[in-house]
Coordinates of C-alpha atoms in Angstrom, one line a residue:
X1 CA 0.0 0.0 0.0
X2 CA 2.8 2.4 0.8
X3 CA 4.5 1.6 -2.5
X4 CA 1.3 2.5 -4.3
X5 CA 1.1 5.7 -2.3
X6 CA 4.7 6.5 -3.1
X7 CA 4.1 5.8 -6.8
X8 CA 1.0 8.1 -7.0
X9 CA 2.7 10.7 -4.8
X10 CA 5.7 10.9 -7.2
X11 CA 3.3 11.0 -10.1
X12 CA 1.5 14.1 -8.9
X13 CA 4.6 15.8 -7.4
X14 CA 6.2 16.3 -10.9
X15 CA 4.1 19.0 -12.6
X16 CA 4.5 19.3 -16.4
X17 CA 6.6 22.1 -17.9
X18 CA 3.4 23.8 -19.1
X19 CA 1.9 23.8 -15.6
X20 CA 5.1 25.2 -14.2
X21 CA 5.2 28.0 -16.6
X22 CA 1.5 28.7 -15.9
X23 CA 2.2 28.9 -12.2
X24 CA 5.0 31.4 -12.8
X25 CA 2.6 33.6 -14.7
X26 CA -0.1 33.3 -12.1
X27 CA 1.2 33.9 -8.5
X28 CA -1.7 32.0 -6.9
X29 CA -1.7 29.0 -4.7
X30 CA -1.9 25.4 -6.0
X31 CA -5.4 25.2 -4.7
X32 CA -6.4 27.2 -7.7
X33 CA -4.0 25.9 -10.3
X34 CA -3.8 22.2 -9.6
X35 CA -4.5 21.4 -13.2
X36 CA -2.3 18.3 -12.9
X37 CA -4.5 16.9 -10.2
X38 CA -7.5 14.9 -11.6
X39 CA -9.9 16.8 -9.4
X40 CA -9.1 20.0 -11.2
X41 CA -8.2 18.7 -14.7
X42 CA -10.3 20.0 -17.5
X43 CA -12.6 17.5 -19.3
X44 CA -13.1 19.8 -22.2
X45 CA -12.2 18.9 -25.8
X46 CA -9.4 20.8 -27.4
X47 CA -11.8 22.7 -29.6
X48 CA -15.2 23.9 -28.5
X49 CA -17.1 22.7 -25.6
X50 CA -19.4 20.2 -27.3
X51 CA -17.6 17.1 -26.1
X52 CA -17.9 17.3 -22.3
X53 CA -18.1 14.8 -19.5
X54 CA -21.6 15.6 -18.3
X55 CA -23.6 14.4 -15.4
X56 CA -27.3 14.5 -15.0
X57 CA -30.2 15.3 -17.3
X58 CA -29.1 18.8 -18.3
X59 CA -31.0 20.9 -15.7
X60 CA -29.8 23.1 -12.9
X61 CA -28.6 20.2 -10.7
X62 CA -26.7 18.6 -13.6
X63 CA -23.0 19.2 -14.4
X64 CA -22.4 20.6 -17.9
X65 CA -18.6 20.7 -17.6
X66 CA -18.5 24.4 -18.3
X67 CA -16.9 26.7 -15.7
X68 CA -17.6 30.1 -17.1
X69 CA -16.1 33.4 -15.9
X70 CA -18.6 36.1 -16.9
X71 CA -17.1 39.5 -16.7
X72 CA -19.9 42.1 -16.5
X73 CA -22.3 39.5 -15.1
X74 CA -24.0 42.1 -12.9
X75 CA -25.2 44.2 -15.8
X76 CA -28.3 44.1 -18.0
X77 CA -27.3 41.2 -20.3
X78 CA -25.4 39.5 -17.6
X79 CA -28.4 38.5 -15.5
X80 CA -30.0 36.7 -18.4
X81 CA -26.8 35.0 -19.5
X82 CA -26.1 33.8 -16.0
X83 CA -29.6 32.4 -15.7
X84 CA -29.2 30.4 -18.9
X85 CA -25.7 29.1 -18.0
X86 CA -27.0 28.0 -14.6
X87 CA -30.1 26.4 -16.1
X88 CA -27.9 24.0 -18.1
X89 CA -25.8 23.0 -15.1
X90 CA -22.8 25.2 -15.6
X91 CA -20.7 26.8 -12.8
X92 CA -20.7 30.5 -13.2
X93 CA -17.9 32.7 -11.7
X94 CA -19.3 36.2 -11.2
X95 CA -16.6 38.9 -10.8
X96 CA -17.9 42.0 -9.1
X97 CA -16.3 45.3 -8.0
X98 CA -19.2 46.8 -6.1
X99 CA -21.1 45.8 -3.0
X100 CA -22.5 42.4 -2.2
X101 CA -25.9 43.5 -3.3
X102 CA -24.8 43.7 -6.9
X103 CA -24.7 39.9 -7.3
X104 CA -27.4 38.9 -4.8
X105 CA -30.1 38.3 -7.4
X106 CA -27.8 36.1 -9.4
X107 CA -27.2 33.6 -6.6
X108 CA -30.8 32.4 -6.9
X109 CA -30.4 31.3 -10.5
X110 CA -28.2 28.3 -10.0
X111 CA -28.0 25.2 -7.7
X112 CA -26.1 25.4 -4.5
X113 CA -22.5 26.4 -5.1
X114 CA -23.0 27.0 -8.9
X115 CA -23.0 30.8 -8.8
X116 CA -19.6 31.9 -7.3
X117 CA -19.2 35.6 -6.6
X118 CA -15.6 36.8 -6.7
X119 CA -14.5 40.3 -5.7
X120 CA -12.1 41.7 -8.2
X121 CA -10.5 44.9 -9.5
X122 CA -10.5 45.4 -13.3
X123 CA -7.2 47.3 -13.0
X124 CA -5.5 44.5 -11.0
X125 CA -4.1 41.6 -13.1
X126 CA -3.7 39.4 -10.1
X127 CA -7.4 39.6 -9.2
X128 CA -8.4 38.9 -12.8
X129 CA -6.2 35.8 -12.9
X130 CA -7.7 34.6 -9.6
X131 CA -11.2 34.8 -11.3
X132 CA -10.0 32.9 -14.4
X133 CA -8.0 30.4 -12.3
X134 CA -10.4 27.5 -12.6
X135 CA -12.5 28.7 -15.6
X136 CA -12.5 27.0 -19.0
X137 CA -14.8 29.6 -20.7
X138 CA -14.5 33.4 -20.5
X139 CA -17.3 35.7 -21.6
X140 CA -16.7 39.5 -21.6
X141 CA -19.8 41.7 -21.2
X142 CA -18.0 44.7 -19.9
X143 CA -19.0 47.9 -21.5
X144 CA -20.4 51.4 -20.9
X145 CA -22.1 54.0 -23.1
X146 CA -21.0 57.0 -21.1
X147 CA -17.7 58.1 -19.4
X148 CA -17.2 58.8 -15.7
X149 CA -14.4 60.6 -13.9
X150 CA -12.6 57.3 -13.2
X151 CA -13.3 55.3 -16.4
X152 CA -12.9 56.5 -20.0
X153 CA -14.6 54.9 -23.0
X154 CA -11.2 53.5 -24.2
X155 CA -10.4 51.9 -20.8
X156 CA -13.8 50.2 -20.3
X157 CA -14.6 49.1 -23.8
X158 CA -11.1 48.5 -25.3
X159 CA -8.3 48.1 -22.8
X160 CA -10.2 45.9 -20.3
X161 CA -11.3 43.5 -23.1
X162 CA -7.7 43.3 -24.5
X163 CA -6.4 42.6 -21.0
X164 CA -8.8 39.7 -20.5
X165 CA -7.8 38.2 -23.9
X166 CA -4.1 38.5 -23.0
X167 CA -4.6 36.8 -19.6
X168 CA -6.8 34.1 -21.1
X169 CA -4.1 33.3 -23.7
X170 CA -1.5 33.0 -21.0
X171 CA -3.8 30.9 -18.9
X172 CA -3.7 28.0 -21.4
X173 CA -6.8 26.3 -20.2
X174 CA -9.4 28.7 -21.7
X175 CA -11.1 26.9 -24.6
X176 CA -13.7 29.5 -25.5
X177 CA -13.5 33.3 -25.3
X178 CA -16.6 35.2 -26.3
X179 CA -16.5 39.0 -26.6
X180 CA -19.8 40.9 -26.6
X181 CA -19.3 44.1 -28.6
X182 CA -21.9 46.4 -30.2
X183 CA -23.7 46.5 -33.5
X184 CA -22.1 49.4 -35.5
X185 CA -18.7 49.0 -34.0
X186 CA -16.2 50.5 -36.5
X187 CA -13.0 52.6 -36.5
X188 CA -14.8 55.1 -38.7
X189 CA -17.9 55.5 -36.4
X190 CA -18.6 59.0 -35.0
X191 CA -19.1 57.4 -31.6
X192 CA -16.1 57.0 -29.4
X193 CA -17.7 54.0 -27.7
X194 CA -18.2 52.2 -31.0
X195 CA -14.6 53.0 -32.1
X196 CA -13.3 51.6 -28.8
X197 CA -15.4 48.4 -29.3
X198 CA -14.0 48.0 -32.8
X199 CA -10.4 48.4 -31.4
X200 CA -11.2 45.8 -28.7
X201 CA -12.4 43.3 -31.4
X202 CA -9.1 43.7 -33.3
X203 CA -7.0 43.3 -30.2
X204 CA -8.9 40.2 -29.1
X205 CA -8.7 38.5 -32.5
X206 CA -5.0 39.3 -32.6
X207 CA -4.4 37.6 -29.3
X208 CA -7.0 34.8 -29.7
X209 CA -7.9 34.2 -33.3
X210 CA -10.4 31.5 -32.3
X211 CA -12.4 34.0 -30.1
X212 CA -16.1 34.6 -31.0
X213 CA -17.4 38.2 -31.4
X214 CA -21.0 39.0 -30.8
X215 CA -22.4 42.4 -31.9
X216 CA -25.9 42.8 -30.4
X217 CA -28.0 45.7 -31.5
X218 CA -29.6 47.9 -28.8
X219 CA -31.2 45.4 -26.4
X220 CA -34.8 45.6 -25.2
X221 CA -35.9 44.0 -21.9
X222 CA -37.2 44.7 -18.4
X223 CA -34.1 46.6 -17.3
X224 CA -33.2 48.2 -20.7
X225 CA -31.8 51.7 -21.1
X226 CA -33.8 52.9 -24.0
X227 CA -37.6 52.2 -23.6
X228 CA -37.3 52.6 -19.8
X229 CA -35.5 55.9 -20.2
X230 CA -38.1 57.2 -22.7
X231 CA -41.1 56.1 -20.6
X232 CA -39.6 57.6 -17.4
X233 CA -39.0 60.9 -19.3
X234 CA -42.5 61.0 -20.7
X235 CA -44.0 60.4 -17.3
X236 CA -42.0 63.2 -15.8
X237 CA -42.2 65.8 -18.5
X238 CA -45.2 64.7 -20.7
X239 CA -43.2 64.8 -23.9
X240 CA -40.3 63.0 -25.6
X241 CA -37.4 64.7 -27.4
X242 CA -36.7 63.2 -30.8
X243 CA -33.1 63.7 -31.6
X244 CA -32.5 64.4 -35.3
X245 CA -36.3 64.1 -36.0
X246 CA -36.2 60.4 -35.1
X247 CA -35.4 59.2 -38.6
X248 CA -32.4 57.1 -37.7
X249 CA -32.9 53.3 -38.3
X250 CA -32.2 50.8 -35.6
X251 CA -32.8 47.1 -35.3
X252 CA -33.4 46.3 -31.6
X253 CA -33.0 42.8 -30.2
X254 CA -34.7 41.1 -27.3
X255 CA -32.1 40.6 -24.5
X256 CA -33.1 37.0 -23.9
X257 CA -32.4 36.2 -27.6
X258 CA -28.9 37.7 -27.2
X259 CA -28.2 35.5 -24.2
X260 CA -29.5 32.5 -26.0
X261 CA -27.2 33.2 -28.9
X262 CA -24.2 33.2 -26.6
X263 CA -25.3 29.8 -25.2
X264 CA -25.8 28.5 -28.7
X265 CA -22.3 29.5 -29.6
X266 CA -21.0 27.6 -26.5
X267 CA -22.9 24.5 -27.6
X268 CA -21.9 24.4 -31.2
X269 CA -18.8 22.3 -30.8
X270 CA -16.5 25.1 -32.0
X271 CA -18.3 26.0 -35.2
X272 CA -18.6 29.6 -34.2
X273 CA -15.0 30.0 -33.1
X274 CA -13.1 32.8 -35.0
X275 CA -16.4 34.2 -36.3
X276 CA -18.3 37.5 -35.8
X277 CA -22.1 37.6 -35.5
X278 CA -24.4 40.6 -35.8
X279 CA -27.4 40.2 -33.6
X280 CA -30.3 42.4 -34.7
X281 CA -34.0 41.7 -34.2
X282 CA -36.3 40.6 -37.0
X283 CA -37.6 44.2 -37.6
X284 CA -36.0 47.5 -38.4
X285 CA -37.6 50.6 -36.9
X286 CA -36.8 54.3 -37.0
X287 CA -36.4 55.9 -33.6
X288 CA -39.8 57.6 -34.1
X289 CA -41.5 54.3 -34.9
X290 CA -40.0 52.7 -31.7
X291 CA -41.2 55.7 -29.7
X292 CA -44.7 55.2 -31.1
X293 CA -44.7 51.6 -29.9
X294 CA -43.6 52.8 -26.5
X295 CA -46.4 55.4 -26.3
X296 CA -49.0 52.8 -27.5
X297 CA -47.9 50.4 -24.7
X298 CA -48.0 53.0 -21.9
X299 CA -51.3 54.4 -23.3
X300 CA -50.2 58.0 -23.4
X301 CA -51.0 60.6 -26.1
X302 CA -47.8 61.0 -28.2
X303 CA -46.1 64.4 -27.7
X304 CA -42.7 65.0 -29.3
X305 CA -40.2 67.8 -29.5
X306 CA -37.9 67.6 -32.5
X307 CA -34.3 68.4 -31.4
X308 CA -31.9 68.8 -34.3
X309 CA -28.5 67.2 -33.9
X310 CA -26.5 70.5 -33.5
X311 CA -28.8 71.5 -30.6
X312 CA -28.8 68.1 -29.0
X313 CA -25.0 68.1 -29.1
X314 CA -24.9 71.6 -27.6
X315 CA -27.1 70.5 -24.7
X316 CA -24.9 67.4 -24.0
X317 CA -21.5 69.0 -24.5
X318 CA -21.1 70.8 -21.1
X319 CA -21.1 67.6 -19.2
X320 CA -18.2 66.2 -21.3
X321 CA -16.3 69.5 -20.9
X322 CA -16.6 69.6 -17.1
X323 CA -16.5 65.9 -16.4
X324 CA -12.9 65.7 -15.2
X325 CA -12.6 69.4 -14.3
X326 CA -14.9 69.5 -11.3
X327 CA -14.1 67.9 -7.9
X328 CA -17.4 66.0 -7.8
X329 CA -19.1 63.4 -10.0
X330 CA -21.6 64.8 -12.6
X331 CA -25.0 63.2 -13.2
X332 CA -25.3 60.3 -15.5
X333 CA -26.6 61.4 -18.9
X334 CA -29.9 59.8 -19.9
X335 CA -31.6 61.5 -22.9
X336 CA -28.7 63.8 -23.9
X337 CA -25.7 61.6 -24.0
X338 CA -23.2 63.1 -26.4
X339 CA -21.7 59.8 -27.6
X340 CA -25.1 58.3 -28.2
X341 CA -26.2 61.4 -30.1
X342 CA -23.2 61.0 -32.3
X343 CA -24.1 57.3 -32.8
X344 CA -27.6 58.3 -33.9
X345 CA -26.2 60.2 -36.8
X346 CA -25.9 56.9 -38.6
X347 CA -28.2 54.0 -39.1
X348 CA -27.4 50.9 -37.0
X349 CA -28.7 47.8 -38.8
X350 CA -27.3 44.3 -39.5
X351 CA -25.1 44.0 -42.6
X352 CA -26.5 42.1 -45.5
X353 CA -23.8 39.5 -45.5
X354 CA -23.3 39.1 -41.8
X355 CA -23.7 36.0 -39.7
X356 CA -26.9 36.5 -37.6
X357 CA -29.2 34.8 -35.1
X358 CA -30.3 32.3 -37.8
X359 CA -26.7 31.0 -38.2
X360 CA -26.8 30.1 -34.5
X361 CA -30.2 28.4 -34.7
X362 CA -32.0 31.2 -32.9
X363 CA -35.3 32.6 -34.1
X364 CA -35.4 36.2 -32.6
X365 CA -38.6 37.5 -31.0
X366 CA -40.6 40.3 -32.6
X367 CA -40.6 43.4 -30.4
X368 CA -44.4 43.8 -29.9
X369 CA -45.8 41.6 -27.2
X370 CA -44.0 39.9 -24.4
X371 CA -40.5 41.7 -24.9
X372 CA -42.1 45.1 -24.0
X373 CA -44.8 44.1 -21.6
X374 CA -42.7 45.6 -18.8
X375 CA -43.8 49.0 -20.1
X376 CA -47.3 48.3 -18.7
X377 CA -46.0 49.5 -15.3
X378 CA -45.8 53.0 -16.7
X379 CA -49.6 53.3 -17.3
X380 CA -50.8 56.0 -14.9
X381 CA -54.0 54.3 -14.1
X382 CA -52.8 50.8 -13.6
X383 CA -52.4 47.8 -16.1
X384 CA -56.0 48.1 -17.3
X385 CA -55.9 51.9 -17.8
X386 CA -56.9 53.2 -21.2
X387 CA -56.9 51.4 -24.5
X388 CA -54.7 51.1 -27.6
X389 CA -55.9 51.9 -31.1
X390 CA -56.0 48.1 -31.8
X391 CA -58.2 47.5 -28.8
X392 CA -60.8 50.1 -29.5
X393 CA -64.3 48.7 -30.5
X394 CA -65.6 49.9 -33.8
X395 CA -68.7 52.1 -33.6
X396 CA -70.4 49.7 -36.1
X397 CA -69.7 46.7 -33.9
X398 CA -73.4 46.4 -32.7
X399 CA -74.9 46.9 -36.2

């Protein structure tokens, strides 16, 4: 028995050169990086995550074999993605930099121990490596459509994504890297955020050519930052400013469909690796048409104020000028965000030859109906208040 113990002890006491170099890159204890120990060894295939050693029937109490580090999990898209990952039996590492309340709602989405919150600092490589230590999938959802005193567009949307790709490459055990960008990302975009997103895509593909890039259009859902913003503004001021007369075309997508597309990419046995997908909804609207749908749902009489682009930019510019010149934080822009105003000067729709939801086997939801039912809460007389045009009874109904 002792001979057997000595034999196995010597077997595990001699780590491979690859593991030794990995440990030199990551100054973290063997508890995290015991990849030579069978308990921590990855069961993933060399390409994709289709061939996994699974346990169970595929539900929350099963084991999918995926250990996913979801950066930006506490945001809008993050909560839907974490729910779908946990639903298939994956362990989800949730990096957070705020208070413990930021991830509290996510812990209920998985079985016991499957949702693992991890405090980290996006500017600290060591804490990022600690999050990735036992992961085999990295999904980056980090992004912001406005600047703050502490974080610029370039740092949040470009440099953080590039840093994650570099660390994932050094890790050696990350088999899937998915970057969530934005539809319209381009180096020639008038929007700084979209230019930063395009630079992040280039940097990630340079470091990890087999990464998958997702470009979702503006996302609609219960916590969205477009219809909620409009409805709140209407309830407060009784009108809605239409920037640039509302003629800009957009192709909004339901947030649940975007989360489903990411899950489909993880399940496709590597077919989506190295590819870029543009995730737009099945319908194209002008901003004015989308506002009409919002008004129709909250059952308010439409009132608009057309704001030409030069005037909208003039209203939004003072915040950008004084953002880092005053000793206190300025309010977060809602309607008049200079970078979003610049983005609205161009249509944002899916390219004709792009890979889309359909290439991932996802049929996106149309906007009207369940995806925007959350707007019912803005009806001033309760859910049954008023009626829409389609619900009105014709005067000739009784004849």
